[in-house]
Amino acid sequence: MAHQPTTLSRAQRLRRAGNLVNLSTPLGLLIAAVGAARRRPGPNGLTLAEGYAIPFPPAGSFTVGNVVITPLTFAALTARQPEVMEHEDAHAWQYLCCGGLPFLPLYALAAGWSWLRTGDVASANPFERAAGLARGGYREAPVSNAGFRTLARAAQTLTLKPRRLAERSR
């Protein structure tokens, strides 16, 4: 599915300029270049970068500024997730609303909170929820405190293991 650039609305031109000035789009272009992704114009003033060769982050696609990056081709991505471009478009707006680069640590905190609450980085992440979980290919996991329980088990293991080792050495 080839996306043909269209005339941009005033809001889309503002987003394009804002994400350029706030450095999120230049960072996205740099990440795409480092990952050897092929770039082309996309819908709504987005830049599409496909064939990204770095396995991080582990995602079908991700957005940095106005740059949507995928290890796949966009034809394959949109065949698998027909509404993914609307989801990624919403993330481009979130970069603008967060002032650009501050979006990255805010997103990381939101993903961490989501993981603690649901065991999933997207389900309780307000950025992913606002962009549309289903449109991004995410499922909604119930609040279960799964991440908190995982951390509690890890902490318990860390405190019990030294004690067990000390008991064996007596």
PDB file of C-alpha atoms in Angstrom:
ATOM      1  CA  MET A   1       0.000   0.000   0.000  1.00  0.00           C
ATOM      2  CA  ALA A   2       1.761   3.136  -1.180  1.00  0.00           C
ATOM      3  CA  HIS A   3       0.966   6.297   0.730  1.00  0.00           C
ATOM      4  CA  GLN A   4       0.785   9.326  -1.496  1.00  0.00           C
ATOM      5  CA  PRO A   5       1.690  12.634   0.128  1.00  0.00           C
ATOM      6  CA  THR A   6      -1.291  14.964   0.175  1.00  0.00           C
ATOM      7  CA  THR A   7      -1.723  18.642   0.828  1.00  0.00           C
ATOM      8  CA  LEU A   8      -1.156  19.167   4.525  1.00  0.00           C
ATOM      9  CA  SER A   9      -3.637  20.892   6.766  1.00  0.00           C
ATOM     10  CA  ARG A  10      -2.523  23.895   8.770  1.00  0.00           C
ATOM     11  CA  ALA A  11      -2.343  21.719  11.903  1.00  0.00           C
ATOM     12  CA  GLN A  12      -0.199  19.115  10.130  1.00  0.00           C
ATOM     13  CA  ARG A  13       2.170  21.830   8.894  1.00  0.00           C
ATOM     14  CA  LEU A  14       2.389  23.124  12.478  1.00  0.00           C
ATOM     15  CA  ARG A  15       3.184  19.623  13.753  1.00  0.00           C
ATOM     16  CA  ARG A  16       5.803  19.119  11.058  1.00  0.00           C
ATOM     17  CA  ALA A  17       7.503  22.432  11.917  1.00  0.00           C
ATOM     18  CA  GLY A  18       7.149  21.944  15.672  1.00  0.00           C
ATOM     19  CA  ASN A  19       8.649  18.453  15.668  1.00  0.00           C
ATOM     20  CA  LEU A  20      11.496  19.726  13.502  1.00  0.00           C
ATOM     21  CA  VAL A  21      12.256  22.606  15.881  1.00  0.00           C
ATOM     22  CA  ASN A  22      11.874  20.468  19.034  1.00  0.00           C
ATOM     23  CA  LEU A  23      14.450  18.060  17.535  1.00  0.00           C
ATOM     24  CA  SER A  24      12.271  14.943  17.703  1.00  0.00           C
ATOM     25  CA  THR A  25      12.036  14.591  13.910  1.00  0.00           C
ATOM     26  CA  PRO A  26      15.811  15.091  13.410  1.00  0.00           C
ATOM     27  CA  LEU A  27      16.357  12.377  16.049  1.00  0.00           C
ATOM     28  CA  GLY A  28      13.914  10.112  14.200  1.00  0.00           C
ATOM     29  CA  LEU A  29      15.766  10.699  10.935  1.00  0.00           C
ATOM     30  CA  LEU A  30      19.076   9.899  12.657  1.00  0.00           C
ATOM     31  CA  ILE A  31      17.673   6.682  14.167  1.00  0.00           C
ATOM     32  CA  ALA A  32      16.307   5.668  10.763  1.00  0.00           C
ATOM     33  CA  ALA A  33      19.699   6.344   9.133  1.00  0.00           C
ATOM     34  CA  VAL A  34      21.635   4.416  11.795  1.00  0.00           C
ATOM     35  CA  GLY A  35      19.187   1.529  11.356  1.00  0.00           C
ATOM     36  CA  ALA A  36      19.697   1.606   7.559  1.00  0.00           C
ATOM     37  CA  ALA A  37      15.992   2.247   6.954  1.00  0.00           C
ATOM     38  CA  ARG A  38      14.810   3.494   3.570  1.00  0.00           C
ATOM     39  CA  ARG A  39      12.894   6.779   3.871  1.00  0.00           C
ATOM     40  CA  ARG A  40      10.040   8.184   1.842  1.00  0.00           C
ATOM     41  CA  PRO A  41       7.246  10.703   2.314  1.00  0.00           C
ATOM     42  CA  GLY A  42       4.140   9.368   4.007  1.00  0.00           C
ATOM     43  CA  PRO A  43       0.648  10.545   4.832  1.00  0.00           C
ATOM     44  CA  ASN A  44      -0.136  13.602   6.956  1.00  0.00           C
ATOM     45  CA  GLY A  45       3.394  14.991   6.768  1.00  0.00           C
ATOM     46  CA  LEU A  46       4.966  11.864   8.239  1.00  0.00           C
ATOM     47  CA  THR A  47       8.190  10.328   6.967  1.00  0.00           C
ATOM     48  CA  LEU A  48       8.092   6.555   6.536  1.00  0.00           C
ATOM     49  CA  ALA A  49      11.295   4.617   7.223  1.00  0.00           C
ATOM     50  CA  GLU A  50      11.131   0.908   6.407  1.00  0.00           C
ATOM     51  CA  GLY A  51      13.630  -1.921   6.618  1.00  0.00           C
ATOM     52  CA  TYR A  52      15.011  -0.755   9.999  1.00  0.00           C
ATOM     53  CA  ALA A  53      17.791  -3.232  10.825  1.00  0.00           C
ATOM     54  CA  ILE A  54      18.272  -2.772  14.589  1.00  0.00           C
ATOM     55  CA  PRO A  55      16.231  -5.118  16.829  1.00  0.00           C
ATOM     56  CA  PHE A  56      15.493  -2.377  19.376  1.00  0.00           C
ATOM     57  CA  PRO A  57      12.891  -1.408  20.283  1.00  0.00           C
ATOM     58  CA  PRO A  58      11.059  -4.709  19.838  1.00  0.00           C
ATOM     59  CA  ALA A  59       8.046  -3.355  17.939  1.00  0.00           C
ATOM     60  CA  GLY A  60       6.332  -3.705  14.593  1.00  0.00           C
ATOM     61  CA  SER A  61       6.757   0.052  14.251  1.00  0.00           C
ATOM     62  CA  PHE A  62       7.594   3.079  16.357  1.00  0.00           C
ATOM     63  CA  THR A  63       7.523   6.815  15.883  1.00  0.00           C
ATOM     64  CA  VAL A  64      10.111   9.458  16.729  1.00  0.00           C
ATOM     65  CA  GLY A  65       8.881  12.944  15.931  1.00  0.00           C
ATOM     66  CA  ASN A  66       7.259  12.745  12.499  1.00  0.00           C
ATOM     67  CA  VAL A  67       9.251   9.659  11.481  1.00  0.00           C
ATOM     68  CA  VAL A  68       7.491   6.276  11.544  1.00  0.00           C
ATOM     69  CA  ILE A  69      10.074   3.480  11.597  1.00  0.00           C
ATOM     70  CA  THR A  70       9.514  -0.233  10.953  1.00  0.00           C
ATOM     71  CA  PRO A  71      11.720  -3.252  10.286  1.00  0.00           C
ATOM     72  CA  LEU A  72       9.056  -4.370   7.787  1.00  0.00           C
ATOM     73  CA  THR A  73       7.813  -2.744   4.622  1.00  0.00           C
ATOM     74  CA  PHE A  74       4.856  -0.436   5.142  1.00  0.00           C
ATOM     75  CA  ALA A  75       2.810  -2.633   2.799  1.00  0.00           C
ATOM     76  CA  ALA A  76       3.421  -5.633   5.088  1.00  0.00           C
ATOM     77  CA  LEU A  77       2.868  -3.575   8.242  1.00  0.00           C
ATOM     78  CA  THR A  78      -0.450  -2.097   7.120  1.00  0.00           C
ATOM     79  CA  ALA A  79      -1.614  -5.481   5.787  1.00  0.00           C
ATOM     80  CA  ARG A  80      -1.061  -6.884   9.280  1.00  0.00           C
ATOM     81  CA  GLN A  81      -2.338  -3.800  11.151  1.00  0.00           C
ATOM     82  CA  PRO A  82      -4.609  -1.735   8.871  1.00  0.00           C
ATOM     83  CA  GLU A  83      -4.998   1.169  11.329  1.00  0.00           C
ATOM     84  CA  VAL A  84      -1.377   1.405  12.434  1.00  0.00           C
ATOM     85  CA  MET A  85      -0.722   4.664  10.571  1.00  0.00           C
ATOM     86  CA  GLU A  86      -3.500   6.414  12.517  1.00  0.00           C
ATOM     87  CA  HIS A  87      -1.902   5.071  15.718  1.00  0.00           C
ATOM     88  CA  GLU A  88       1.575   6.303  14.757  1.00  0.00           C
ATOM     89  CA  ASP A  89       0.132   9.642  13.591  1.00  0.00           C
ATOM     90  CA  ALA A  90      -1.249  10.111  17.118  1.00  0.00           C
ATOM     91  CA  HIS A  91       2.237   9.493  18.551  1.00  0.00           C
ATOM     92  CA  ALA A  92       3.642  12.232  16.293  1.00  0.00           C
ATOM     93  CA  TRP A  93       1.118  14.641  17.856  1.00  0.00           C
ATOM     94  CA  GLN A  94       2.166  13.435  21.325  1.00  0.00           C
ATOM     95  CA  TYR A  95       5.777  14.385  20.558  1.00  0.00           C
ATOM     96  CA  LEU A  96       4.622  17.897  19.690  1.00  0.00           C
ATOM     97  CA  CYS A  97       2.444  18.187  22.819  1.00  0.00           C
ATOM     98  CA  CYS A  98       5.299  17.009  25.064  1.00  0.00           C
ATOM     99  CA  GLY A  99       7.805  19.445  23.567  1.00  0.00           C
ATOM    100  CA  GLY A 100       9.671  16.829  21.543  1.00  0.00           C
ATOM    101  CA  LEU A 101      12.466  14.968  23.272  1.00  0.00           C
ATOM    102  CA  PRO A 102      10.814  15.032  26.756  1.00  0.00           C
ATOM    103  CA  PHE A 103       8.318  12.574  25.247  1.00  0.00           C
ATOM    104  CA  LEU A 104      10.956   9.813  25.404  1.00  0.00           C
ATOM    105  CA  PRO A 105      11.466   9.697  29.212  1.00  0.00           C
ATOM    106  CA  LEU A 106       7.744  10.365  29.749  1.00  0.00           C
ATOM    107  CA  TYR A 107       6.908   7.424  27.494  1.00  0.00           C
ATOM    108  CA  ALA A 108       9.469   5.219  29.284  1.00  0.00           C
ATOM    109  CA  LEU A 109       7.910   6.077  32.656  1.00  0.00           C
ATOM    110  CA  ALA A 110       4.427   5.393  31.296  1.00  0.00           C
ATOM    111  CA  ALA A 111       5.565   2.044  29.862  1.00  0.00           C
ATOM    112  CA  GLY A 112       7.155   1.119  33.196  1.00  0.00           C
ATOM    113  CA  TRP A 113       3.980   2.033  35.076  1.00  0.00           C
ATOM    114  CA  SER A 114       1.922  -0.002  32.625  1.00  0.00           C
ATOM    115  CA  TRP A 115       4.196  -3.014  33.088  1.00  0.00           C
ATOM    116  CA  LEU A 116       3.964  -2.761  36.875  1.00  0.00           C
ATOM    117  CA  ARG A 117       0.156  -2.581  36.725  1.00  0.00           C
ATOM    118  CA  THR A 118      -0.581  -5.089  33.945  1.00  0.00           C
ATOM    119  CA  GLY A 119       2.610  -6.974  33.070  1.00  0.00           C
ATOM    120  CA  ASP A 120       2.390  -5.305  29.638  1.00  0.00           C
ATOM    121  CA  VAL A 121       4.126  -2.080  28.542  1.00  0.00           C
ATOM    122  CA  ALA A 122       1.172  -0.784  26.514  1.00  0.00           C
ATOM    123  CA  SER A 123      -2.107  -1.669  28.261  1.00  0.00           C
ATOM    124  CA  ALA A 124      -2.007   0.977  31.000  1.00  0.00           C
ATOM    125  CA  ASN A 125       0.334   3.350  29.160  1.00  0.00           C
ATOM    126  CA  PRO A 126      -1.635   6.585  28.670  1.00  0.00           C
ATOM    127  CA  PHE A 127       0.273   7.395  25.460  1.00  0.00           C
ATOM    128  CA  GLU A 128      -0.643   4.051  23.889  1.00  0.00           C
ATOM    129  CA  ARG A 129      -4.217   4.255  25.140  1.00  0.00           C
ATOM    130  CA  ALA A 130      -4.613   7.744  23.656  1.00  0.00           C
ATOM    131  CA  ALA A 131      -3.187   6.532  20.323  1.00  0.00           C
ATOM    132  CA  GLY A 132      -5.572   3.556  20.377  1.00  0.00           C
ATOM    133  CA  LEU A 133      -4.373   0.196  21.674  1.00  0.00           C
ATOM    134  CA  ALA A 134      -6.167  -1.848  19.021  1.00  0.00           C
ATOM    135  CA  ARG A 135      -5.054   0.481  16.197  1.00  0.00           C
ATOM    136  CA  GLY A 136      -1.459  -0.111  17.296  1.00  0.00           C
ATOM    137  CA  GLY A 137      -1.906  -3.879  17.424  1.00  0.00           C
ATOM    138  CA  TYR A 138      -1.941  -4.067  21.226  1.00  0.00           C
ATOM    139  CA  ARG A 139      -4.290  -6.092  23.376  1.00  0.00           C
ATOM    140  CA  GLU A 140      -5.693  -4.706  26.603  1.00  0.00           C
ATOM    141  CA  ALA A 141      -4.378  -6.633  29.605  1.00  0.00           C
ATOM    142  CA  PRO A 142      -6.317  -6.407  32.861  1.00  0.00           C
ATOM    143  CA  VAL A 143      -4.894  -4.577  35.842  1.00  0.00           C
ATOM    144  CA  SER A 144      -3.275  -7.358  37.841  1.00  0.00           C
ATOM    145  CA  ASN A 145      -0.184  -5.788  39.410  1.00  0.00           C
ATOM    146  CA  ALA A 146       1.798  -8.471  37.547  1.00  0.00           C
ATOM    147  CA  GLY A 147       4.935  -6.334  37.369  1.00  0.00           C
ATOM    148  CA  PHE A 148       4.774  -5.517  41.071  1.00  0.00           C
ATOM    149  CA  ARG A 149       4.474  -9.250  41.834  1.00  0.00           C
ATOM    150  CA  THR A 150       7.426 -10.048  39.560  1.00  0.00           C
ATOM    151  CA  LEU A 151       9.553  -7.435  41.336  1.00  0.00           C
ATOM    152  CA  ALA A 152       8.457  -8.726  44.749  1.00  0.00           C
ATOM    153  CA  ARG A 153       9.492 -12.281  43.796  1.00  0.00           C
ATOM    154  CA  ALA A 154      12.840 -11.013  42.493  1.00  0.00           C
ATOM    155  CA  ALA A 155      13.437  -9.039  45.697  1.00  0.00           C
ATOM    156  CA  GLN A 156      12.541 -12.076  47.776  1.00  0.00           C
ATOM    157  CA  THR A 157      14.969 -14.214  45.775  1.00  0.00           C
ATOM    158  CA  LEU A 158      17.721 -11.629  46.231  1.00  0.00           C
ATOM    159  CA  THR A 159      17.222 -11.542  49.990  1.00  0.00           C
ATOM    160  CA  LEU A 160      16.797 -15.306  50.505  1.00  0.00           C
ATOM    161  CA  LYS A 161      19.612 -16.544  48.283  1.00  0.00           C
ATOM    162  CA  PRO A 162      22.466 -14.939  50.296  1.00  0.00           C
ATOM    163  CA  ARG A 163      20.909 -16.324  53.474  1.00  0.00           C
ATOM    164  CA  ARG A 164      20.762 -19.842  51.992  1.00  0.00           C
ATOM    165  CA  LEU A 165      24.347 -19.590  50.788  1.00  0.00           C
ATOM    166  CA  ALA A 166      25.465 -18.474  54.244  1.00  0.00           C
ATOM    167  CA  GLU A 167      23.643 -21.410  55.853  1.00  0.00           C
ATOM    168  CA  ARG A 168      25.347 -23.882  53.498  1.00  0.00           C
ATOM    169  CA  SER A 169      28.790 -22.553  54.324  1.00  0.00           C
ATOM    170  CA  ARG A 170      28.422 -23.198  58.055  1.00  0.00           C
TER     171      ARG A 170
END
